[in-house]
Amino acid sequence: MGIQAVRILDGKACAEQIRREIGEQVRRLRADGMRVPHLAAVLVGDDGASETYVANKVRDCGEVGFESTVVRLDGGVGEAEVLAKVAELNADEAIDGFIVQVPLPGHIDEQKINLAIDSAKDVDGFGPENLGRMCLGLPAFVTATPNGVMELLARNGIATEGKHCVVAGRSNIVGTPLSILLSRNASPGNCTVSIAHSRTKDLGELCASADILIAAIGRPGFITADMVKPGAVVIDVGTTRVADSSRASGFRLAGDVDFDSVAPKCSWITPVPGGVGPMTRAALLQNTLKARQRRQDISNV
Ligand code: GUN
């Protein structure tokens, strides 16, 4: 095949566009005298990455005109106290949706927390009802990163039908839901999907057969040029903090894809940062707006 120019899938610009659209809808709610969406985030402990993620979510809310609340709990808090906070947020009429930032400290069972969140407020879409509804093609809060990836494909007009898509990583948050979305009879969708994981044999060969390669492993630079088919679309979900003494923060964010060697082979590729990350954040805003719109008291001030 001939050499084609690689195109960058600009998640930052795409997310800005989505925030503008959401901001416009919030202005309309306000103009109609209605209450604006309100997102709450529960942050347990003081994990640096989680602090940054939650701070970004709060900033995004401010930018589009949402209200936001951060609930901070000490890292030594017991599971019962987190569950009590979840129950409180479930019952709080002023909160349209909330998330419990993960990872949680090891002594707290994340699944138990997910099961306790009211599905109508589960804007992360981590709970069984939303995941199940998504599988069935019913209206649901779709997990933010998979939703963001689908938006990125859709808004850039990337054809997916009949393509072989390899999703490397089978997490409940990213790999598993994304593999379902990509295989469903929808647009984007209709891919033939392979899910690869730590026990997959000949992973490199499998990846090299992908028309669309999604890297969601969490190992910086894992995907190298020999694992990529010429002309492939490469989506890098990885955002691992790696030490970098040249930065004031002491780290930089590294994707799962060895960008410099892989990019020249691709038709499209997401950068890290500025690819999937901003789309994940935008997708959470979309879900929160949807949660607000679905509340029965939509006409309340
Ligand atoms: N930790 C990393 N990503 C996410 C996310 O999308 N939601 C929550 N709750 N925690 C996360």
PDB file of C-alpha atoms and ligand atoms in Angstrom:
ATOM      1  CA  MET A   1       0.000   0.000   0.000  1.00  0.00           C
ATOM      2  CA  GLY A   2       1.051   3.577  -0.529  1.00  0.00           C
ATOM      3  CA  ILE A   3       2.306   5.755   2.290  1.00  0.00           C
ATOM      4  CA  GLN A   4      -0.477   7.847   3.742  1.00  0.00           C
ATOM      5  CA  ALA A   5      -0.242  10.841   6.003  1.00  0.00           C
ATOM      6  CA  VAL A   6      -1.016  10.087   9.620  1.00  0.00           C
ATOM      7  CA  ARG A   7      -3.805  12.125  11.088  1.00  0.00           C
ATOM      8  CA  ILE A   8      -3.958  13.014  14.754  1.00  0.00           C
ATOM      9  CA  LEU A   9      -7.217  12.281  16.540  1.00  0.00           C
ATOM     10  CA  ASP A  10      -7.409  15.494  18.505  1.00  0.00           C
ATOM     11  CA  GLY A  11      -9.359  14.640  21.652  1.00  0.00           C
ATOM     12  CA  LYS A  12      -8.681  18.031  23.174  1.00  0.00           C
ATOM     13  CA  ALA A  13     -10.375  19.917  20.341  1.00  0.00           C
ATOM     14  CA  CYS A  14     -13.206  17.399  20.138  1.00  0.00           C
ATOM     15  CA  ALA A  15     -13.833  17.648  23.888  1.00  0.00           C
ATOM     16  CA  GLU A  16     -13.850  21.457  23.662  1.00  0.00           C
ATOM     17  CA  GLN A  17     -16.562  21.198  21.026  1.00  0.00           C
ATOM     18  CA  ILE A  18     -18.612  18.874  23.261  1.00  0.00           C
ATOM     19  CA  ARG A  19     -18.200  21.263  26.215  1.00  0.00           C
ATOM     20  CA  ARG A  20     -19.425  24.143  24.042  1.00  0.00           C
ATOM     21  CA  GLU A  21     -22.504  22.096  23.110  1.00  0.00           C
ATOM     22  CA  ILE A  22     -23.167  21.206  26.757  1.00  0.00           C
ATOM     23  CA  GLY A  23     -22.597  24.808  27.867  1.00  0.00           C
ATOM     24  CA  GLU A  24     -25.231  25.909  25.367  1.00  0.00           C
ATOM     25  CA  GLN A  25     -27.751  23.432  26.803  1.00  0.00           C
ATOM     26  CA  VAL A  26     -26.997  24.632  30.333  1.00  0.00           C
ATOM     27  CA  ARG A  27     -27.621  28.224  29.263  1.00  0.00           C
ATOM     28  CA  ARG A  28     -30.982  27.118  27.913  1.00  0.00           C
ATOM     29  CA  LEU A  29     -31.854  25.383  31.193  1.00  0.00           C
ATOM     30  CA  ARG A  30     -30.952  28.546  33.082  1.00  0.00           C
ATOM     31  CA  ALA A  31     -32.913  30.726  30.672  1.00  0.00           C
ATOM     32  CA  ASP A  32     -35.934  28.499  31.264  1.00  0.00           C
ATOM     33  CA  GLY A  33     -35.540  29.022  35.013  1.00  0.00           C
ATOM     34  CA  MET A  34     -34.410  25.460  35.664  1.00  0.00           C
ATOM     35  CA  ARG A  35     -31.775  24.108  37.997  1.00  0.00           C
ATOM     36  CA  VAL A  36     -28.418  23.352  36.337  1.00  0.00           C
ATOM     37  CA  PRO A  37     -26.866  19.851  36.499  1.00  0.00           C
ATOM     38  CA  HIS A  38     -25.005  19.049  39.710  1.00  0.00           C
ATOM     39  CA  LEU A  39     -22.234  16.421  39.806  1.00  0.00           C
ATOM     40  CA  ALA A  40     -20.674  15.116  43.018  1.00  0.00           C
ATOM     41  CA  ALA A  41     -17.387  13.238  43.253  1.00  0.00           C
ATOM     42  CA  VAL A  42     -16.348  11.162  46.243  1.00  0.00           C
ATOM     43  CA  LEU A  43     -12.596  11.105  46.760  1.00  0.00           C
ATOM     44  CA  VAL A  44     -11.245   8.629  49.313  1.00  0.00           C
ATOM     45  CA  GLY A  45      -7.649   9.151  50.451  1.00  0.00           C
ATOM     46  CA  ASP A  46      -5.037  11.315  48.776  1.00  0.00           C
ATOM     47  CA  ASP A  47      -3.857   9.464  45.662  1.00  0.00           C
ATOM     48  CA  GLY A  48      -2.138  12.094  43.483  1.00  0.00           C
ATOM     49  CA  ALA A  49      -3.601  10.961  40.164  1.00  0.00           C
ATOM     50  CA  SER A  50      -7.115  10.727  41.626  1.00  0.00           C
ATOM     51  CA  GLU A  51      -6.739  14.236  43.087  1.00  0.00           C
ATOM     52  CA  THR A  52      -5.858  15.530  39.617  1.00  0.00           C
ATOM     53  CA  TYR A  53      -8.693  13.650  37.912  1.00  0.00           C
ATOM     54  CA  VAL A  54     -11.255  14.989  40.369  1.00  0.00           C
ATOM     55  CA  ALA A  55      -9.855  18.538  40.170  1.00  0.00           C
ATOM     56  CA  ASN A  56     -10.189  18.340  36.365  1.00  0.00           C
ATOM     57  CA  LYS A  57     -13.782  17.125  36.654  1.00  0.00           C
ATOM     58  CA  VAL A  58     -14.608  20.061  38.944  1.00  0.00           C
ATOM     59  CA  ARG A  59     -12.975  22.492  36.502  1.00  0.00           C
ATOM     60  CA  ASP A  60     -14.918  20.987  33.584  1.00  0.00           C
ATOM     61  CA  CYS A  61     -18.172  21.379  35.517  1.00  0.00           C
ATOM     62  CA  GLY A  62     -17.396  25.042  36.129  1.00  0.00           C
ATOM     63  CA  GLU A  63     -16.607  25.596  32.473  1.00  0.00           C
ATOM     64  CA  VAL A  64     -19.953  24.281  31.229  1.00  0.00           C
ATOM     65  CA  GLY A  65     -21.970  25.872  34.032  1.00  0.00           C
ATOM     66  CA  PHE A  66     -22.666  22.751  36.133  1.00  0.00           C
ATOM     67  CA  GLU A  67     -22.538  22.778  39.884  1.00  0.00           C
ATOM     68  CA  SER A  68     -20.106  20.367  41.500  1.00  0.00           C
ATOM     69  CA  THR A  69     -19.362  19.052  44.958  1.00  0.00           C
ATOM     70  CA  VAL A  70     -16.321  17.096  46.098  1.00  0.00           C
ATOM     71  CA  VAL A  71     -16.822  14.818  49.083  1.00  0.00           C
ATOM     72  CA  ARG A  72     -13.479  14.020  50.680  1.00  0.00           C
ATOM     73  CA  LEU A  73     -13.098  10.994  52.904  1.00  0.00           C
ATOM     74  CA  ASP A  74      -9.980  10.022  54.801  1.00  0.00           C
ATOM     75  CA  GLY A  75      -8.010   7.085  53.322  1.00  0.00           C
ATOM     76  CA  GLY A  76      -8.485   5.151  56.555  1.00  0.00           C
ATOM     77  CA  VAL A  77     -12.263   5.346  56.362  1.00  0.00           C
ATOM     78  CA  GLY A  78     -14.187   2.059  56.596  1.00  0.00           C
ATOM     79  CA  GLU A  79     -16.343   0.555  53.855  1.00  0.00           C
ATOM     80  CA  ALA A  80     -19.485   1.275  55.908  1.00  0.00           C
ATOM     81  CA  GLU A  81     -18.731   4.984  55.931  1.00  0.00           C
ATOM     82  CA  VAL A  82     -18.276   5.069  52.147  1.00  0.00           C
ATOM     83  CA  LEU A  83     -21.550   3.160  51.764  1.00  0.00           C
ATOM     84  CA  ALA A  84     -23.248   5.645  54.096  1.00  0.00           C
ATOM     85  CA  LYS A  85     -22.002   8.525  51.951  1.00  0.00           C
ATOM     86  CA  VAL A  86     -23.275   6.771  48.826  1.00  0.00           C
ATOM     87  CA  ALA A  87     -26.697   6.348  50.465  1.00  0.00           C
ATOM     88  CA  GLU A  88     -26.695  10.033  51.374  1.00  0.00           C
ATOM     89  CA  LEU A  89     -25.895  11.067  47.796  1.00  0.00           C
ATOM     90  CA  ASN A  90     -28.493   8.637  46.415  1.00  0.00           C
ATOM     91  CA  ALA A  91     -31.107  10.429  48.540  1.00  0.00           C
ATOM     92  CA  ASP A  92     -29.885  13.982  47.944  1.00  0.00           C
ATOM     93  CA  GLU A  93     -32.384  15.672  45.612  1.00  0.00           C
ATOM     94  CA  ALA A  94     -29.866  18.378  44.723  1.00  0.00           C
ATOM     95  CA  ILE A  95     -27.389  15.883  43.207  1.00  0.00           C
ATOM     96  CA  ASP A  96     -28.127  14.650  39.675  1.00  0.00           C
ATOM     97  CA  GLY A  97     -25.239  12.248  39.413  1.00  0.00           C
ATOM     98  CA  PHE A  98     -22.142  11.231  41.317  1.00  0.00           C
ATOM     99  CA  ILE A  99     -19.010   9.181  40.999  1.00  0.00           C
ATOM    100  CA  VAL A 100     -16.757   7.462  43.497  1.00  0.00           C
ATOM    101  CA  GLN A 101     -13.232   7.936  42.189  1.00  0.00           C
ATOM    102  CA  VAL A 102     -11.264   4.698  41.864  1.00  0.00           C
ATOM    103  CA  PRO A 103      -8.913   3.134  42.807  1.00  0.00           C
ATOM    104  CA  LEU A 104     -10.224   2.977  46.356  1.00  0.00           C
ATOM    105  CA  PRO A 105      -7.969   1.933  49.241  1.00  0.00           C
ATOM    106  CA  GLY A 106      -7.490  -1.853  49.219  1.00  0.00           C
ATOM    107  CA  HIS A 107      -9.711  -2.536  52.227  1.00  0.00           C
ATOM    108  CA  ILE A 108     -12.760  -1.168  50.420  1.00  0.00           C
ATOM    109  CA  ASP A 109     -14.562  -3.433  47.944  1.00  0.00           C
ATOM    110  CA  GLU A 110     -15.142  -1.360  44.806  1.00  0.00           C
ATOM    111  CA  GLN A 111     -17.847  -3.688  43.545  1.00  0.00           C
ATOM    112  CA  LYS A 112     -19.833  -3.275  46.746  1.00  0.00           C
ATOM    113  CA  ILE A 113     -19.687   0.478  46.295  1.00  0.00           C
ATOM    114  CA  ASN A 114     -20.733   0.233  42.624  1.00  0.00           C
ATOM    115  CA  LEU A 115     -23.692  -1.944  43.573  1.00  0.00           C
ATOM    116  CA  ALA A 116     -24.844   0.638  46.131  1.00  0.00           C
ATOM    117  CA  ILE A 117     -24.995   3.600  43.713  1.00  0.00           C
ATOM    118  CA  ASP A 118     -28.496   4.423  42.456  1.00  0.00           C
ATOM    119  CA  SER A 119     -28.435   3.534  38.754  1.00  0.00           C
ATOM    120  CA  ALA A 120     -30.235   6.817  37.929  1.00  0.00           C
ATOM    121  CA  LYS A 121     -27.250   8.704  39.397  1.00  0.00           C
ATOM    122  CA  ASP A 122     -24.515   6.294  38.228  1.00  0.00           C
ATOM    123  CA  VAL A 123     -22.986   8.708  35.706  1.00  0.00           C
ATOM    124  CA  ASP A 124     -19.806   6.605  35.568  1.00  0.00           C
ATOM    125  CA  GLY A 125     -21.950   3.729  34.313  1.00  0.00           C
ATOM    126  CA  PHE A 126     -19.952   1.257  36.428  1.00  0.00           C
ATOM    127  CA  GLY A 127     -22.983  -0.466  37.962  1.00  0.00           C
ATOM    128  CA  PRO A 128     -24.727  -3.606  36.667  1.00  0.00           C
ATOM    129  CA  GLU A 129     -27.915  -1.887  35.530  1.00  0.00           C
ATOM    130  CA  ASN A 130     -26.167   0.619  33.277  1.00  0.00           C
ATOM    131  CA  LEU A 131     -23.665  -1.930  31.981  1.00  0.00           C
ATOM    132  CA  GLY A 132     -26.517  -4.384  31.316  1.00  0.00           C
ATOM    133  CA  ARG A 133     -28.654  -1.758  29.611  1.00  0.00           C
ATOM    134  CA  MET A 134     -25.700  -0.784  27.427  1.00  0.00           C
ATOM    135  CA  CYS A 135     -25.248  -4.440  26.386  1.00  0.00           C
ATOM    136  CA  LEU A 136     -28.919  -4.589  25.440  1.00  0.00           C
ATOM    137  CA  GLY A 137     -28.749  -1.351  23.458  1.00  0.00           C
ATOM    138  CA  LEU A 138     -31.134   0.381  25.879  1.00  0.00           C
ATOM    139  CA  PRO A 139     -30.681   3.991  27.031  1.00  0.00           C
ATOM    140  CA  ALA A 140     -27.927   3.914  29.654  1.00  0.00           C
ATOM    141  CA  PHE A 141     -25.097   5.849  31.180  1.00  0.00           C
ATOM    142  CA  VAL A 142     -22.223   4.440  29.154  1.00  0.00           C
ATOM    143  CA  THR A 143     -18.864   4.331  30.914  1.00  0.00           C
ATOM    144  CA  ALA A 144     -16.981   7.522  30.183  1.00  0.00           C
ATOM    145  CA  THR A 145     -13.817   6.287  28.449  1.00  0.00           C
ATOM    146  CA  PRO A 146     -15.588   3.895  26.035  1.00  0.00           C
ATOM    147  CA  ASN A 147     -18.185   6.574  25.336  1.00  0.00           C
ATOM    148  CA  GLY A 148     -15.425   9.110  24.708  1.00  0.00           C
ATOM    149  CA  VAL A 149     -13.660   6.762  22.296  1.00  0.00           C
ATOM    150  CA  MET A 150     -16.902   6.157  20.373  1.00  0.00           C
ATOM    151  CA  GLU A 151     -17.505   9.924  20.143  1.00  0.00           C
ATOM    152  CA  LEU A 152     -13.978  10.444  18.897  1.00  0.00           C
ATOM    153  CA  LEU A 153     -14.494   7.856  16.143  1.00  0.00           C
ATOM    154  CA  ALA A 154     -17.924   9.252  15.237  1.00  0.00           C
ATOM    155  CA  ARG A 155     -16.960  12.910  15.177  1.00  0.00           C
ATOM    156  CA  ASN A 156     -13.928  12.225  12.981  1.00  0.00           C
ATOM    157  CA  GLY A 157     -15.948  10.148  10.522  1.00  0.00           C
ATOM    158  CA  ILE A 158     -13.844   7.033  11.022  1.00  0.00           C
ATOM    159  CA  ALA A 159     -15.418   4.009   9.344  1.00  0.00           C
ATOM    160  CA  THR A 160     -15.767   1.017  11.673  1.00  0.00           C
ATOM    161  CA  GLU A 161     -18.204  -1.310   9.909  1.00  0.00           C
ATOM    162  CA  GLY A 162     -16.698  -4.699   9.110  1.00  0.00           C
ATOM    163  CA  LYS A 163     -13.306  -3.692  10.528  1.00  0.00           C
ATOM    164  CA  HIS A 164     -11.271  -5.980  12.747  1.00  0.00           C
ATOM    165  CA  CYS A 165     -10.853  -4.213  16.056  1.00  0.00           C
ATOM    166  CA  VAL A 166      -8.441  -5.500  18.684  1.00  0.00           C
ATOM    167  CA  VAL A 167      -9.071  -4.204  22.190  1.00  0.00           C
ATOM    168  CA  ALA A 168      -5.980  -4.845  24.307  1.00  0.00           C
ATOM    169  CA  GLY A 169      -7.163  -4.859  27.928  1.00  0.00           C
ATOM    170  CA  ARG A 170     -10.321  -6.300  29.480  1.00  0.00           C
ATOM    171  CA  SER A 171     -11.023  -3.993  32.424  1.00  0.00           C
ATOM    172  CA  ASN A 172     -14.602  -3.444  33.562  1.00  0.00           C
ATOM    173  CA  ILE A 173     -14.176   0.287  32.994  1.00  0.00           C
ATOM    174  CA  VAL A 174     -12.631   0.331  29.520  1.00  0.00           C
ATOM    175  CA  GLY A 175     -11.815  -2.856  27.593  1.00  0.00           C
ATOM    176  CA  THR A 176     -14.939  -4.894  28.265  1.00  0.00           C
ATOM    177  CA  PRO A 177     -17.571  -2.179  27.633  1.00  0.00           C
ATOM    178  CA  LEU A 178     -15.668  -0.817  24.624  1.00  0.00           C
ATOM    179  CA  SER A 179     -15.490  -4.261  23.024  1.00  0.00           C
ATOM    180  CA  ILE A 180     -19.282  -4.522  23.340  1.00  0.00           C
ATOM    181  CA  LEU A 181     -19.953  -1.050  21.933  1.00  0.00           C
ATOM    182  CA  LEU A 182     -17.688  -1.653  18.949  1.00  0.00           C
ATOM    183  CA  SER A 183     -19.338  -4.966  18.089  1.00  0.00           C
ATOM    184  CA  ARG A 184     -22.940  -3.765  18.401  1.00  0.00           C
ATOM    185  CA  ASN A 185     -25.135  -3.126  15.371  1.00  0.00           C
ATOM    186  CA  ALA A 186     -24.739   0.644  15.439  1.00  0.00           C
ATOM    187  CA  SER A 187     -22.645   3.409  13.975  1.00  0.00           C
ATOM    188  CA  PRO A 188     -19.899   3.525  15.059  1.00  0.00           C
ATOM    189  CA  GLY A 189     -19.952  -0.215  15.625  1.00  0.00           C
ATOM    190  CA  ASN A 190     -20.340  -3.360  13.534  1.00  0.00           C
ATOM    191  CA  CYS A 191     -16.694  -4.249  14.107  1.00  0.00           C
ATOM    192  CA  THR A 192     -15.388  -7.775  14.461  1.00  0.00           C
ATOM    193  CA  VAL A 193     -13.820  -7.488  17.884  1.00  0.00           C
ATOM    194  CA  SER A 194     -11.018  -9.441  19.525  1.00  0.00           C
ATOM    195  CA  ILE A 195     -10.282  -8.793  23.192  1.00  0.00           C
ATOM    196  CA  ALA A 196      -6.663  -9.381  24.126  1.00  0.00           C
ATOM    197  CA  HIS A 197      -5.358  -9.734  27.669  1.00  0.00           C
ATOM    198  CA  SER A 198      -2.433 -11.004  29.691  1.00  0.00           C
ATOM    199  CA  ARG A 199      -3.045 -14.645  28.682  1.00  0.00           C
ATOM    200  CA  THR A 200      -3.473 -13.967  24.960  1.00  0.00           C
ATOM    201  CA  LYS A 201      -1.075 -15.948  22.802  1.00  0.00           C
ATOM    202  CA  ASP A 202       0.814 -14.182  20.017  1.00  0.00           C
ATOM    203  CA  LEU A 203      -0.428 -10.778  21.150  1.00  0.00           C
ATOM    204  CA  GLY A 204       1.845  -8.923  18.729  1.00  0.00           C
ATOM    205  CA  GLU A 205       0.532 -10.890  15.768  1.00  0.00           C
ATOM    206  CA  LEU A 206      -3.064 -10.345  16.834  1.00  0.00           C
ATOM    207  CA  CYS A 207      -2.528  -6.602  17.247  1.00  0.00           C
ATOM    208  CA  ALA A 208      -0.842  -6.465  13.843  1.00  0.00           C
ATOM    209  CA  SER A 209      -4.023  -7.876  12.294  1.00  0.00           C
ATOM    210  CA  ALA A 210      -6.144  -5.006  13.644  1.00  0.00           C
ATOM    211  CA  ASP A 211      -7.685  -2.335  11.441  1.00  0.00           C
ATOM    212  CA  ILE A 212      -8.510  -0.528  14.675  1.00  0.00           C
ATOM    213  CA  LEU A 213      -6.243  -1.088  17.671  1.00  0.00           C
ATOM    214  CA  ILE A 214      -7.334   0.058  21.112  1.00  0.00           C
ATOM    215  CA  ALA A 215      -4.559  -0.027  23.717  1.00  0.00           C
ATOM    216  CA  ALA A 216      -5.954  -0.082  27.253  1.00  0.00           C
ATOM    217  CA  ILE A 217      -3.320  -1.992  29.177  1.00  0.00           C
ATOM    218  CA  GLY A 218      -1.620   0.583  31.371  1.00  0.00           C
ATOM    219  CA  ARG A 219       1.939  -0.260  30.319  1.00  0.00           C
ATOM    220  CA  PRO A 220       3.815   2.708  28.848  1.00  0.00           C
ATOM    221  CA  GLY A 221       5.129   2.183  25.321  1.00  0.00           C
ATOM    222  CA  PHE A 222       3.889  -1.434  25.195  1.00  0.00           C
ATOM    223  CA  ILE A 223       2.565  -1.206  21.631  1.00  0.00           C
ATOM    224  CA  THR A 224       5.511  -0.955  19.249  1.00  0.00           C
ATOM    225  CA  ALA A 225       5.564  -0.412  15.483  1.00  0.00           C
ATOM    226  CA  ASP A 226       5.899  -4.143  14.679  1.00  0.00           C
ATOM    227  CA  MET A 227       2.527  -4.707  16.416  1.00  0.00           C
ATOM    228  CA  VAL A 228       0.671  -2.286  14.145  1.00  0.00           C
ATOM    229  CA  LYS A 229      -0.766  -2.908  10.686  1.00  0.00           C
ATOM    230  CA  PRO A 230       0.066  -0.219   8.118  1.00  0.00           C
ATOM    231  CA  GLY A 231      -2.871   2.183   7.857  1.00  0.00           C
ATOM    232  CA  ALA A 232      -4.415   1.145  11.186  1.00  0.00           C
ATOM    233  CA  VAL A 233      -6.394   3.445  13.452  1.00  0.00           C
ATOM    234  CA  VAL A 234      -4.670   3.442  16.853  1.00  0.00           C
ATOM    235  CA  ILE A 235      -6.453   4.595  19.998  1.00  0.00           C
ATOM    236  CA  ASP A 236      -4.273   4.919  23.083  1.00  0.00           C
ATOM    237  CA  VAL A 237      -6.182   4.783  26.355  1.00  0.00           C
ATOM    238  CA  GLY A 238      -3.063   4.527  28.533  1.00  0.00           C
ATOM    239  CA  THR A 239      -2.222   7.381  30.896  1.00  0.00           C
ATOM    240  CA  THR A 240       0.492   6.218  33.248  1.00  0.00           C
ATOM    241  CA  ARG A 241       2.511   8.674  35.307  1.00  0.00           C
ATOM    242  CA  VAL A 242       6.212   8.109  34.664  1.00  0.00           C
ATOM    243  CA  ALA A 243       8.989   9.923  36.487  1.00  0.00           C
ATOM    244  CA  ASP A 244      10.385  12.897  34.559  1.00  0.00           C
ATOM    245  CA  SER A 245      12.784  15.151  36.412  1.00  0.00           C
ATOM    246  CA  SER A 246      12.606  17.772  33.644  1.00  0.00           C
ATOM    247  CA  ARG A 247       8.992  18.542  34.625  1.00  0.00           C
ATOM    248  CA  ALA A 248       7.984  20.699  37.564  1.00  0.00           C
ATOM    249  CA  SER A 249       5.485  18.009  38.571  1.00  0.00           C
ATOM    250  CA  GLY A 250       8.225  15.342  38.493  1.00  0.00           C
ATOM    251  CA  PHE A 251       6.273  13.154  36.055  1.00  0.00           C
ATOM    252  CA  ARG A 252       4.746  13.016  32.610  1.00  0.00           C
ATOM    253  CA  LEU A 253       1.799  11.061  31.273  1.00  0.00           C
ATOM    254  CA  ALA A 254       2.764   8.136  29.063  1.00  0.00           C
ATOM    255  CA  GLY A 255       0.453   6.194  26.760  1.00  0.00           C
ATOM    256  CA  ASP A 256       0.501   2.466  26.030  1.00  0.00           C
ATOM    257  CA  VAL A 257       1.662   3.180  22.485  1.00  0.00           C
ATOM    258  CA  ASP A 258       5.231   4.012  21.495  1.00  0.00           C
ATOM    259  CA  PHE A 259       3.938   7.056  19.616  1.00  0.00           C
ATOM    260  CA  ASP A 260       7.095   8.052  17.730  1.00  0.00           C
ATOM    261  CA  SER A 261       7.613   4.668  16.097  1.00  0.00           C
ATOM    262  CA  VAL A 262       3.925   3.793  15.645  1.00  0.00           C
ATOM    263  CA  ALA A 263       2.508   7.100  14.329  1.00  0.00           C
ATOM    264  CA  PRO A 264       4.190   6.958  10.888  1.00  0.00           C
ATOM    265  CA  LYS A 265       2.450   3.614  10.208  1.00  0.00           C
ATOM    266  CA  CYS A 266      -1.073   4.705  11.123  1.00  0.00           C
ATOM    267  CA  SER A 267      -3.928   6.387   9.323  1.00  0.00           C
ATOM    268  CA  TRP A 268      -5.140   7.921  12.607  1.00  0.00           C
ATOM    269  CA  ILE A 269      -3.645   7.963  16.098  1.00  0.00           C
ATOM    270  CA  THR A 270      -4.517   9.574  19.425  1.00  0.00           C
ATOM    271  CA  PRO A 271      -1.775  11.465  21.257  1.00  0.00           C
ATOM    272  CA  VAL A 272      -1.170  11.189  25.021  1.00  0.00           C
ATOM    273  CA  PRO A 273      -1.989  13.593  26.509  1.00  0.00           C
ATOM    274  CA  GLY A 274      -4.696  15.242  24.418  1.00  0.00           C
ATOM    275  CA  GLY A 275      -6.391  12.162  22.966  1.00  0.00           C
ATOM    276  CA  VAL A 276      -8.706   9.899  24.930  1.00  0.00           C
ATOM    277  CA  GLY A 277      -8.275  11.667  28.304  1.00  0.00           C
ATOM    278  CA  PRO A 278     -10.183  14.858  27.434  1.00  0.00           C
ATOM    279  CA  MET A 279     -12.890  12.751  25.752  1.00  0.00           C
ATOM    280  CA  THR A 280     -13.380  10.732  28.949  1.00  0.00           C
ATOM    281  CA  ARG A 281     -13.897  13.968  30.858  1.00  0.00           C
ATOM    282  CA  ALA A 282     -16.357  15.260  28.254  1.00  0.00           C
ATOM    283  CA  ALA A 283     -18.304  11.993  28.351  1.00  0.00           C
ATOM    284  CA  LEU A 284     -18.826  12.351  32.104  1.00  0.00           C
ATOM    285  CA  LEU A 285     -20.305  15.805  31.494  1.00  0.00           C
ATOM    286  CA  GLN A 286     -22.605  14.350  28.829  1.00  0.00           C
ATOM    287  CA  ASN A 287     -23.826  11.704  31.271  1.00  0.00           C
ATOM    288  CA  THR A 288     -24.382  14.270  34.006  1.00  0.00           C
ATOM    289  CA  LEU A 289     -26.452  16.449  31.679  1.00  0.00           C
ATOM    290  CA  LYS A 290     -28.442  13.354  30.701  1.00  0.00           C
ATOM    291  CA  ALA A 291     -28.991  12.518  34.392  1.00  0.00           C
ATOM    292  CA  ARG A 292     -30.309  16.030  34.986  1.00  0.00           C
ATOM    293  CA  GLN A 293     -32.603  15.835  31.978  1.00  0.00           C
ATOM    294  CA  ARG A 294     -34.004  12.514  33.150  1.00  0.00           C
ATOM    295  CA  ARG A 295     -34.872  13.667  36.640  1.00  0.00           C
ATOM    296  CA  GLN A 296     -38.580  13.971  37.124  1.00  0.00           C
ATOM    297  CA  ASP A 297     -38.248  17.403  38.643  1.00  0.00           C
ATOM    298  CA  ILE A 298     -36.862  18.834  35.402  1.00  0.00           C
ATOM    299  CA  SER A 299     -39.163  21.859  35.736  1.00  0.00           C
ATOM    300  CA  ASN A 300     -37.981  22.695  39.267  1.00  0.00           C
ATOM    301  CA  VAL A 301     -35.861  25.746  39.815  1.00  0.00           C
TER     302      VAL A 301
HETATM  303  N1  GUN B   1     -10.453   6.418  37.939  1.00  0.00           N
HETATM  304  C1  GUN B   1      -9.911   6.513  36.699  1.00  0.00           C
HETATM  305  N2  GUN B   1     -10.865   6.811  35.796  1.00  0.00           N
HETATM  306  C2  GUN B   1     -12.031   6.905  36.475  1.00  0.00           C
HETATM  307  C3  GUN B   1     -13.359   7.202  36.092  1.00  0.00           C
HETATM  308  O1  GUN B   1     -13.694   7.420  34.926  1.00  0.00           O
HETATM  309  N3  GUN B   1     -14.273   7.216  37.103  1.00  0.00           N
HETATM  310  C4  GUN B   1     -13.946   6.947  38.392  1.00  0.00           C
HETATM  311  N4  GUN B   1     -14.922   6.952  39.320  1.00  0.00           N
HETATM  312  N5  GUN B   1     -12.719   6.663  38.777  1.00  0.00           N
HETATM  313  C5  GUN B   1     -11.765   6.654  37.816  1.00  0.00           C
END
